[in-house]
Each structure stands twice: as C-alpha cells, then as structure tokens.
Coordinates of C-alpha atoms in Angstrom, one line a residue:
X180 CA -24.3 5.4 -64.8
X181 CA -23.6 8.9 -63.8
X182 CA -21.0 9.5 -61.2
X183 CA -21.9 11.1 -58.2
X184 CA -20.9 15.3 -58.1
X185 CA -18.6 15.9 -55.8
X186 CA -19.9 19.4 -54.9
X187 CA -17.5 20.1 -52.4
X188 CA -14.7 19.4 -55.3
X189 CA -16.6 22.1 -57.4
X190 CA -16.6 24.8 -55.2
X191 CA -13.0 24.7 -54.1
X192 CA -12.3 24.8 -57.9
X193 CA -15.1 27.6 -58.7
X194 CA -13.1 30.5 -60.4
X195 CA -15.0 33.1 -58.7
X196 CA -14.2 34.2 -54.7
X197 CA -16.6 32.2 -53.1
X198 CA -17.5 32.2 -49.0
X199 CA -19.9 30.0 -47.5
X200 CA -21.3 32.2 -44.3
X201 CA -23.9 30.6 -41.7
X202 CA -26.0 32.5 -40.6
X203 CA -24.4 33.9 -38.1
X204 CA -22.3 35.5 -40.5
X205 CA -19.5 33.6 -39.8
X206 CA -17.4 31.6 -42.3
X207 CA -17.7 27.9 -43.0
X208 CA -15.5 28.0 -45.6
X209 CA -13.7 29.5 -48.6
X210 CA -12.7 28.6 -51.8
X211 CA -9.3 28.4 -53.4
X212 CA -9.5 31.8 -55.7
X213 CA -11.2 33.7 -52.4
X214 CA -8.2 32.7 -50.4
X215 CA -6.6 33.9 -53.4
X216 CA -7.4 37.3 -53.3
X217 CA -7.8 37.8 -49.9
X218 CA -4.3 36.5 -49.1
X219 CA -6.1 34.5 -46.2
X220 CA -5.5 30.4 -45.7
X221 CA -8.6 28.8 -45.3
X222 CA -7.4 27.9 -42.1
X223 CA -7.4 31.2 -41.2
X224 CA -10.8 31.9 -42.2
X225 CA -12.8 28.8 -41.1
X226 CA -14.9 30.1 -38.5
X227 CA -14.3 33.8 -38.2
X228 CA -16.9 35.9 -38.2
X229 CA -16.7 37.7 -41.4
X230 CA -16.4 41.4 -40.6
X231 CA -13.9 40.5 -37.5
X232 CA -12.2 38.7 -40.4
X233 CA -12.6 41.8 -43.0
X234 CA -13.2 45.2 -40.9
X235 CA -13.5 48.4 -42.5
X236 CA -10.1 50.4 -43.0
X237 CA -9.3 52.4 -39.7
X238 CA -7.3 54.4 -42.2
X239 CA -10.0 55.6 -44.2
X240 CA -13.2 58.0 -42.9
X241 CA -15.2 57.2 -45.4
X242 CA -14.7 53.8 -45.1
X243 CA -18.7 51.6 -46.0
X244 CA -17.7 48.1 -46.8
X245 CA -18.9 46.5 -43.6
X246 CA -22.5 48.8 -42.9
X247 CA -23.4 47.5 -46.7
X248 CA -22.7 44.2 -46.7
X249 CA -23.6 43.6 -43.6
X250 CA -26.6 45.2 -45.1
X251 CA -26.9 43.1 -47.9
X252 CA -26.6 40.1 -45.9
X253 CA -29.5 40.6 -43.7
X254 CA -31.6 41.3 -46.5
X255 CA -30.7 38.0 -47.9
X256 CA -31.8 36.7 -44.1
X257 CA -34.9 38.2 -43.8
X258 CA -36.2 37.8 -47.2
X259 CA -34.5 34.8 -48.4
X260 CA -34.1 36.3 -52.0
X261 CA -30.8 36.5 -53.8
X262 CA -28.8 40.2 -53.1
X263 CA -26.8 41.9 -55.9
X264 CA -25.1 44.5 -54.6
X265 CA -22.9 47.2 -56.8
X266 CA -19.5 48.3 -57.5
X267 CA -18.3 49.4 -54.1
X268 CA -15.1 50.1 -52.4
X269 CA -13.6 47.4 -49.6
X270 CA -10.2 47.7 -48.2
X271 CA -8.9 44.2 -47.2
X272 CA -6.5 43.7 -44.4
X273 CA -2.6 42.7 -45.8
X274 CA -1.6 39.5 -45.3
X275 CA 0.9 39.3 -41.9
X276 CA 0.2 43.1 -41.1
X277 CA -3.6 43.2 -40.2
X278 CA -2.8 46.8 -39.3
X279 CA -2.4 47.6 -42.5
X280 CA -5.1 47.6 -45.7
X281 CA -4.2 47.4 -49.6
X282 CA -7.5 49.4 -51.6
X283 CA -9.6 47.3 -53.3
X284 CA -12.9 47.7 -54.8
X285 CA -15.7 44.8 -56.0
X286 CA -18.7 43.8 -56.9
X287 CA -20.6 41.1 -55.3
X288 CA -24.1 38.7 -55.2
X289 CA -25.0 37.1 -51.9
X290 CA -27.1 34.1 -52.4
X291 CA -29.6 32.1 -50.1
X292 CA -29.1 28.6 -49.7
X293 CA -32.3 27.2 -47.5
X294 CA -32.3 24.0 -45.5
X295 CA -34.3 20.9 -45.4
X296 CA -37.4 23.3 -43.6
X297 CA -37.3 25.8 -46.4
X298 CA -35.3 28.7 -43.9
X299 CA -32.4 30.6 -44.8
X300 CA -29.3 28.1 -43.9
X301 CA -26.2 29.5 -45.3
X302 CA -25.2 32.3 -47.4
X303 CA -23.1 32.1 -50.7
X304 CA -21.2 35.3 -51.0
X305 CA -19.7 35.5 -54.8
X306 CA -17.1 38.2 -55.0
X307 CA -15.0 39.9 -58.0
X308 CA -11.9 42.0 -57.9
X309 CA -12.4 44.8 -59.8
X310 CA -10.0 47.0 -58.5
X311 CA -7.9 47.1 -62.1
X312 CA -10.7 48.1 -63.6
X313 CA -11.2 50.6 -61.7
X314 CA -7.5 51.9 -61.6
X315 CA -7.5 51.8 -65.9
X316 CA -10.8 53.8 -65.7
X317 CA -9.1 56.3 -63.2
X318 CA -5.9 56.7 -65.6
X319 CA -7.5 55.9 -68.9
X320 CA -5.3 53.2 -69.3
X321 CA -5.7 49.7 -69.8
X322 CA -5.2 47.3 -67.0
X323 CA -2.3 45.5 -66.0
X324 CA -4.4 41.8 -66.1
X325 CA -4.7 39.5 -69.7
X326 CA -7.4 40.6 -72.3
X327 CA -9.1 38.0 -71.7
X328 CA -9.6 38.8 -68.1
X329 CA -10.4 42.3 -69.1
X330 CA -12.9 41.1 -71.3
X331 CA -14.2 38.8 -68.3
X332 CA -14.4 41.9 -65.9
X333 CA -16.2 44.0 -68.2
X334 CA -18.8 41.4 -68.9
X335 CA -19.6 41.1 -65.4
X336 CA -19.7 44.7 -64.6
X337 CA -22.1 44.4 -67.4
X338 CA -23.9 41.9 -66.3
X339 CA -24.5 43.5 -62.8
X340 CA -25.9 46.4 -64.0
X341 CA -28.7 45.0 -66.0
X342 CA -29.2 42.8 -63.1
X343 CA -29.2 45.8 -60.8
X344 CA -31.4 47.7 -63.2
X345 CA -33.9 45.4 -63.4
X346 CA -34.5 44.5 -60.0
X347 CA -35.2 48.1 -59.1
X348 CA -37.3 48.7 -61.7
X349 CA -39.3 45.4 -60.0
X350 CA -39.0 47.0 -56.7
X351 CA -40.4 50.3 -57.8
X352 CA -43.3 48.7 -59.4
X353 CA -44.1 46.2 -56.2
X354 CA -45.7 48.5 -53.7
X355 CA -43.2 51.1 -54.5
X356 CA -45.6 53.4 -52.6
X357 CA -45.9 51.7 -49.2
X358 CA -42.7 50.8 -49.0
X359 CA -41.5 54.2 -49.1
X360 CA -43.6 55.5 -46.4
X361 CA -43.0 52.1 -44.5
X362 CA -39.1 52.7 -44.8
X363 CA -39.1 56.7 -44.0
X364 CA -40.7 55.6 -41.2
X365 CA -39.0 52.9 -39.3
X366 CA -35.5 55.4 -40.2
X367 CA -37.0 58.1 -38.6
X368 CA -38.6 56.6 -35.3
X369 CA -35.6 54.3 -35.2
X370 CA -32.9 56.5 -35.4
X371 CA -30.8 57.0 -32.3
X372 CA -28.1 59.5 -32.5
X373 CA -26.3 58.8 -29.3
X374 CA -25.4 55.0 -31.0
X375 CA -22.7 56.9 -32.9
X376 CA -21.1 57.5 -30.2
X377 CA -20.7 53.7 -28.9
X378 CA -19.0 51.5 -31.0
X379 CA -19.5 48.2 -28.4
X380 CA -23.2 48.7 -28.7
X381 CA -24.8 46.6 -31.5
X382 CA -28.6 46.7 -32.0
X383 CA -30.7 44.4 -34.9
X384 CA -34.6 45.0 -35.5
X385 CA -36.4 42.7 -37.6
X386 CA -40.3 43.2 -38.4
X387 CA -42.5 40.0 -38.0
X388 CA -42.4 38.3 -41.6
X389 CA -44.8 39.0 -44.1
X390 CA -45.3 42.9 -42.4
X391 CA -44.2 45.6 -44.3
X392 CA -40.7 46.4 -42.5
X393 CA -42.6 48.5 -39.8
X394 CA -43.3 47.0 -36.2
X395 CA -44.0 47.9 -32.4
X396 CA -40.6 46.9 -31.3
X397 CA -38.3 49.8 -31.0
X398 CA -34.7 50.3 -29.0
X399 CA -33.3 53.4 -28.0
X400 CA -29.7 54.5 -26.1
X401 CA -29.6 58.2 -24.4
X402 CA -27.0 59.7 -22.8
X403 CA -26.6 61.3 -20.0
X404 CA -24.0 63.6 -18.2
X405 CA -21.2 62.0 -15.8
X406 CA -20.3 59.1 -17.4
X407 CA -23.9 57.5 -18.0
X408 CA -25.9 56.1 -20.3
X409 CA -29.3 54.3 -21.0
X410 CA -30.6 51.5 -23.5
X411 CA -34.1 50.5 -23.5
X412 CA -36.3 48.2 -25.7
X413 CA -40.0 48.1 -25.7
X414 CA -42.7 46.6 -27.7
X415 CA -46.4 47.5 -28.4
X416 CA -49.1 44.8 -29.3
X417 CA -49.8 44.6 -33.3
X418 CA -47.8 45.4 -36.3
X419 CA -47.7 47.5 -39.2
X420 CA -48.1 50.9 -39.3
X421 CA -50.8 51.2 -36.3
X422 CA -48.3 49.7 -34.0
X423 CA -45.0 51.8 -35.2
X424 CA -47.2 55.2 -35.0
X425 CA -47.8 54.1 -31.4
X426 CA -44.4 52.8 -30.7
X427 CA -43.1 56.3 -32.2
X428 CA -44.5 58.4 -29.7
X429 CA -43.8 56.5 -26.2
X430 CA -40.6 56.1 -28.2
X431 CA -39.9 59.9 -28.0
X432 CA -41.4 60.2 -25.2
X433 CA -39.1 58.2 -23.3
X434 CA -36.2 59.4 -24.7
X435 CA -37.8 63.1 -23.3
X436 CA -38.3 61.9 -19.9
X437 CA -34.9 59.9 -19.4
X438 CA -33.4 63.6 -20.2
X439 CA -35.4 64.8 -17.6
X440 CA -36.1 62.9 -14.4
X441 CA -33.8 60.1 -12.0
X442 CA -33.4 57.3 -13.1
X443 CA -35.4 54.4 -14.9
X444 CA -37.9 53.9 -12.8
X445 CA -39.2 57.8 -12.4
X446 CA -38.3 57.3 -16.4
X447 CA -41.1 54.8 -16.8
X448 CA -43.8 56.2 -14.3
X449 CA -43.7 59.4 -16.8
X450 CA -44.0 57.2 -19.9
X451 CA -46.8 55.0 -17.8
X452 CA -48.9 58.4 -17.0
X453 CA -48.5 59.4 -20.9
X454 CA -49.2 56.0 -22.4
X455 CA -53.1 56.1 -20.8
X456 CA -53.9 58.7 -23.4
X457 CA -52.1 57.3 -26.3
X458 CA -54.8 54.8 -27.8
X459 CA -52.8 51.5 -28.5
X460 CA -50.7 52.0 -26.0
X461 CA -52.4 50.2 -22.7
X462 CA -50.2 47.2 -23.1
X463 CA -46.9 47.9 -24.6
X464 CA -44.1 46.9 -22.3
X465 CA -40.3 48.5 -22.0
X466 CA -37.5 48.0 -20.0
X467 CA -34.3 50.8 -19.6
X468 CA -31.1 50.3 -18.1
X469 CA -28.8 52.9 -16.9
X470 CA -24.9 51.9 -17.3
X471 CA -23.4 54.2 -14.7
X472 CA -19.8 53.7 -16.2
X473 CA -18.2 55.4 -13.1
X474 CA -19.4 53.0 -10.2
X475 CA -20.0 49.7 -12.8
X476 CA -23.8 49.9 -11.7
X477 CA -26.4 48.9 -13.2
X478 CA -29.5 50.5 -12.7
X479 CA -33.1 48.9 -13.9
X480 CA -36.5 48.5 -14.3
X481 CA -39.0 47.3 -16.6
X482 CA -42.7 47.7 -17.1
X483 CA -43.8 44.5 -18.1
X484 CA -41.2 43.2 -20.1
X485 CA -38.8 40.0 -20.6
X486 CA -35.7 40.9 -18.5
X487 CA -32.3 41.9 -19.7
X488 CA -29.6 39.2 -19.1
X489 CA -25.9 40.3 -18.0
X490 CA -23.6 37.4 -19.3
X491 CA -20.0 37.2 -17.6
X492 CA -16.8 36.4 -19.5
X493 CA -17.1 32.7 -17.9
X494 CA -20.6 32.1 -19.5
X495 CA -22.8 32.4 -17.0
X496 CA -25.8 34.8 -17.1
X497 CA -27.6 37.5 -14.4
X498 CA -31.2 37.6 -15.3
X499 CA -32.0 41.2 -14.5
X500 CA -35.3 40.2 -12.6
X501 CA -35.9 42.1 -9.3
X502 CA -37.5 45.1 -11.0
X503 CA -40.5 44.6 -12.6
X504 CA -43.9 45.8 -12.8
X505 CA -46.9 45.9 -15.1
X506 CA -47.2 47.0 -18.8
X507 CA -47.4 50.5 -19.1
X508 CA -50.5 52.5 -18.6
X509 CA -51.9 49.0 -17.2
X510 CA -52.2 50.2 -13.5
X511 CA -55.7 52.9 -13.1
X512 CA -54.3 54.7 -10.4
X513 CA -50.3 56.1 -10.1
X514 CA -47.9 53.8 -7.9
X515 CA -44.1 54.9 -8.0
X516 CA -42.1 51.5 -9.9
X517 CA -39.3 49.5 -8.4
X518 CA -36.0 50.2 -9.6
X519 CA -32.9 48.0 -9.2
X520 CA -29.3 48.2 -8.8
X521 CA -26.7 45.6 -10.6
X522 CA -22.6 45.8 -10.4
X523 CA -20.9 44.5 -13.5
X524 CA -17.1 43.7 -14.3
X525 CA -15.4 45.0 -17.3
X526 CA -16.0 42.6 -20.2
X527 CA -19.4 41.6 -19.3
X528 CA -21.9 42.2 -21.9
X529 CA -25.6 43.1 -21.4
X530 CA -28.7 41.9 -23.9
X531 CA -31.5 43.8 -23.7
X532 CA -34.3 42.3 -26.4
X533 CA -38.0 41.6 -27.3
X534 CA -40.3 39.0 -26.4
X535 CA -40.0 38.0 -30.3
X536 CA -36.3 36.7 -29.9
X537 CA -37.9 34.0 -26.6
X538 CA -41.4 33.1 -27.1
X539 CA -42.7 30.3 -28.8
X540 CA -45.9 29.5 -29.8
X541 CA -47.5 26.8 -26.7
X542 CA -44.2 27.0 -24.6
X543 CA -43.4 28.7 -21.0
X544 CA -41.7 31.8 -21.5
X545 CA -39.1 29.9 -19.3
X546 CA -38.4 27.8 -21.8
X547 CA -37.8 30.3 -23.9
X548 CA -35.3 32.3 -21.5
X549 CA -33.4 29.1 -20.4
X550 CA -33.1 28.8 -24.7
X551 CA -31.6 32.3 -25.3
X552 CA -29.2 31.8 -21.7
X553 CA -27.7 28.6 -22.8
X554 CA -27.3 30.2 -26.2
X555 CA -25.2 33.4 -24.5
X556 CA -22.8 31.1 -22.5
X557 CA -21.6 30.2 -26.2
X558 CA -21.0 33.6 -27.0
X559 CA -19.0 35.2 -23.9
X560 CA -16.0 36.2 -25.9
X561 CA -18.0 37.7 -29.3
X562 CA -17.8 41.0 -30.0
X563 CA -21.6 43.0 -30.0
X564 CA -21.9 43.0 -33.5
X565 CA -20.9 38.8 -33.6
X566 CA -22.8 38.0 -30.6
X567 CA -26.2 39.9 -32.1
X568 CA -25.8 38.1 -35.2
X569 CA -25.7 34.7 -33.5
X570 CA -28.2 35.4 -31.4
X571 CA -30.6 35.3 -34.6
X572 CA -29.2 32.8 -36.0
X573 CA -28.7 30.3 -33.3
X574 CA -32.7 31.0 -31.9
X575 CA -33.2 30.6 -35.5
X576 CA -34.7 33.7 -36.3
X577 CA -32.0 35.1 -38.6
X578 CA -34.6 35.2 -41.5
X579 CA -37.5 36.4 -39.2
X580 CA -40.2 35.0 -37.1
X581 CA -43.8 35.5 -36.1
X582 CA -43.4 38.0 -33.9
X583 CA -41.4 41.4 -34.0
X584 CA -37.5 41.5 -32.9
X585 CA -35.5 44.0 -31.4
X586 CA -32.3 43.6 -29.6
X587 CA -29.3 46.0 -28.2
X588 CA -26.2 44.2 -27.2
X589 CA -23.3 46.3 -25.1
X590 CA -20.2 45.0 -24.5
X591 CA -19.2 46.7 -21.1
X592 CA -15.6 47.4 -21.1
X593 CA -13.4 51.0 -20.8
X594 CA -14.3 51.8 -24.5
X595 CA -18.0 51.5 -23.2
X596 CA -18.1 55.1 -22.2
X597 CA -19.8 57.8 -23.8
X598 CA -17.2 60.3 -25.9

C-alpha cells in the first residue's frame, strides 16, 4: 500500500523559494531555501503581510518590486489563473539591519490554489535568485555559483520566456481588441494624480467577474489648499462600458466642482444638478469626505450611498451616518444636502467603499455593514495597503464578486497631509 504524502514535508524540502500567501497577502508560511535567500526565519515571516515583510528600497527611486507584484498577485485573485511574471529587480531587506537592502533581481510564478468552493484560497509564490546571472551578464563573466547551477538558471530563464511568450501571444489573440480599449479606459477615468502625493492612502477596484475590467464604481482624492483634502467613491447602476462612460463624466465632474465650491455637500448638489442630463446617471450614488488635517474634522455627505466607517486604534468603528440624502439626480426639484462634521484622532483610519464590498444577495444591508465592522476591529493596527487587502479577502471577495468594488482606505496620522 502507498504511504500517505506528507505534503507539508515536500514543500519545506522544495528547492525552489517557495511562500504560501492567503489572500490577504500575508504569509502562512515559507519554505526552507526561501528562508534561505531571504535571510528571514520562518518565524519571522509567519504572518506578515508580505510587502510590510519585503518593501521596496527607500534607497532606490526607481524602485517597482512591490507595485508589480503586488500587481501580479491580484491578477492571480481576480482571475484565478496562474501569473508568470519576468526578470525584474527586488531589493530585499539585510538580515538584522532592515534599514539597509542588498540588490537582487528574480524571476517569479504566482500560482492559485482554490478551496473546497472552487475560490482563490491561497497563493503559491515560486521565486528564483537570479541576481548572479545577472551580475556575469553585466561583466561578461561567468558567475561565481557551480555549473550546474548556472546551467539550472539559464534553463529557467529559458523557460520563462517561452512561457511569457506564449501567453501574450494567447492574450493578444483573446479579445486583444476590447481589452485594450477596456484597459485605456479604466487608466484614464481612474487615474487620480493627487494619490501620489499620499502614501497612507490605499485604494483597490475590482470589476464585477465575468465584465470586461470596466465598471461604474470609481474613487477619487482632490486636494485642496490649507491642509485639506477629499476622497470620494461612487457607483452607477450597470457594468461594462455603458456604466464606466457614465461613471467618467460625474467622475470629472466632481473632481471640477470640489475645486470649486464649499465643501461636500455644495460638492454634490452641483454633481446632482449635472447628473439629470447625463443619461444613466439618475441613480448612481457617491459619497466625499473632506479631511481637514488642521482641526482633525471630518466633513461629509453622501448622496445615496453606504456610509464611510472611521475605525479607532481600539477597534471600534464610527459609521459616518448623519448625512445622507438621495441618489444623485433622484430629487425633480433642487433642495441644498446635509453635510456633517466628524473629529478623528491620529491613527484612526477611514474606509470609504462600494456597496459591492457589503451586499449580499437576500440579506439586509445591515447585515452586510455589521460583516465589514466586525471585520475592521481585526485590522486597527494594518497599514492601508494591509488593511485593503484583508478587507477583500476576509469579505471574501479577493477574487471578485457579483457586483463592482471600490474602496479607499486612509490611515489618518501626521504623514496624512498633503505635500
């Protein structure tokens, strides 16, 4: 009789740097040659979400390694397909002196491992070292490693670039058309400048699965003179193109007004006004908060929409509730909306998100906003980027749902402000 495999045996002894991520992106565990390389116990890894774990090099500008993996990983999420990704550069954190990074460079497959309902459960994230390879071909000398491990290195960079080639040539023959305009699209309406500038605000947006990577959903962050700042999310009915076109132009049109008037509220009554001539339009739904750095205030009000939620450092959660009015465009004749004020303290964090994130097919929406509280008192202490992912993956939405999602997560601390 066979003996039974003892998988976990195998994976500690895979040769390859292996990671098991959940999909939160955090680790669950490490094998003995990632440890290896990384100079990392697994102790010391267990847990950890992986980019607080590996960050990008302060030391270098042109530092990547985090925006495409992260990248990578999230395709894996929301299409549950295995990810190869290319030779890139990756500075890793020294051992005992995480201020300091040793250059490395690698190439890497992420891999989908589904669960018992068919979603995406964990990630398998396969690494190589190929940093001597790429020092020989830099010096046109051969490395310092064993020729068989040369040999080893060059197979696999081998092996990747077939791989790579022939999954874009699939790509480009699978709607190769659409997508691009689908893509251009989304970059263009989605792109908010001003996000550059705040490195403790993280935002995700994930189309409704089976769309073609368009949606209604969109997020936005302005800012504004004297220490201020807004972030707003709002969502139009439908998906696809139809919806996106819409969403692109109360979009901008937001943005325009927030430049120009007081406040959210005067904010939305322009967008409101606008939004009964835009066809489409009648029932989309927003919300925009203003974080007045100076004073701690915040200052809200939403047309329709699921509120924001300020969680405190202890866990518990502010629903930001006493401001809201119906869906743009909804009302035939003009009425001024309500606006409301909130203080904060210094390492709260405000979620601002879509009704795609809460609502559930035959449940109260209550149910659905008691679900994503309970869920935040976990994540006080996570960074925005950390407490984003595990928002998806906790709601179990991490590889998409029916409905559209965006979300913008701000971590309100000093570093908050505006540059």
């Amino acid at each position: 009789m066979t003996s039974k495999i003892d998988y976990t045996g195998v994976f500690a002894a895979l040769p390859s740097p292996c990671v098991i991520l959940g999909t939160d992106l955090a680790i669950a565990d490490a094998n003995v040659a990632f440890c290896e390389v990384t100079g990392r116990s697994r102790a010391e890894l267990v847990g950890q979400y992986l980019f607080d774990a590996f960050p990008d090099n302060p030391g270098d500008p042109e530092a990547g390694g985090v925006e495409t993996l992260k990248a990578s990983l999230h395709r894996v999420l929301s299409s549950g397909q295995t990810d190869h990704m290319a030779l890139q550069k990756y500075d890793i954190p020294i051992a005992g002196n995480p201020e300091a990074f040793k250059e490395r460079w690698w190439t890497a497959i992420n891999v989908p491992v589904r669960g018992p309902d068919g979603k995406v459960a964990w990630i398998i994230h396969r690494s190589e070292d190929m940093t001597d390879v790429v020092h020989a071909r830099r010096t046109a000398q051969l490395p310092s490693v064993s020729p068989g491990r040369e040999a080893a290195m060059e197979a696999e960079l081998y092996t990747r670039a077939r791989q790579l080639q022939q999954l874009n040539e699939e790509l480009r023959q699978a709607h190769a058309r659409e997508r691009r305009i689908a893509v251009a699209l989304q970059e263009a309406m989605l792109h908010s400048p001003d996000l550059a500038d705040h490195p403790n605000i993280a935002v995700r947006y994930l189309p409704a699965t089976g769309s073609l990577n368009v949606c209604g959903d969109w997020y936005d962050a302005v800012d504004l003179p004297g220490d201020r700042f807004t972030v707003t999310v709002g969502d139009v009915v439908g998906h696809g193109l139809m919806a996106a076109t819409v969403m692109g132009r109360l979009r901008s049109a937001l943005s325009a007004a927030t430049r120009a008037v007081h406040g959210p509220a005067q904010a939305l009554e322009v967008l409101g006004l606008y939004a009964r001539s835009v066809e489409g339009a009648l029932a989309a739904t927003a919300v925009q908060v203003l974080v007045d750095c100076h004073s701690q205030l915040l200052i809200y009000s939403s047309a329709g929409h699921p509120p924001p939620v300020l969680l405190h450092p202890d866990g518990s959660c502010e629903l930001l509730d006493q401001a809201t009015d119906p869906p743009l465009g909804a009302r035939p004749e003009h009425v001024p909306r309500p606006q409301a004020n909130l203080t904060y303290t210094p390492g709260d964090t405000l979620v601002l998100y879509t009704d795609g994130l809460v609502e559930r097919r035959g449940e109260d929406i209550d149910a659905g906003l008691d679900r994503l509280t309970s869920t935040l008192a976990t994540c006080s202490e996570f960074s925005a980027e950390h407490l984003a992912d595990a928002l998806l993956a906790r709601l179990d939405v991490a590889s998409g749902a029916a409905d559209d999602i965006a979300i913008v997560v701000v971590r309100l601390d000093r570093s908050t402000r505006p540059y």
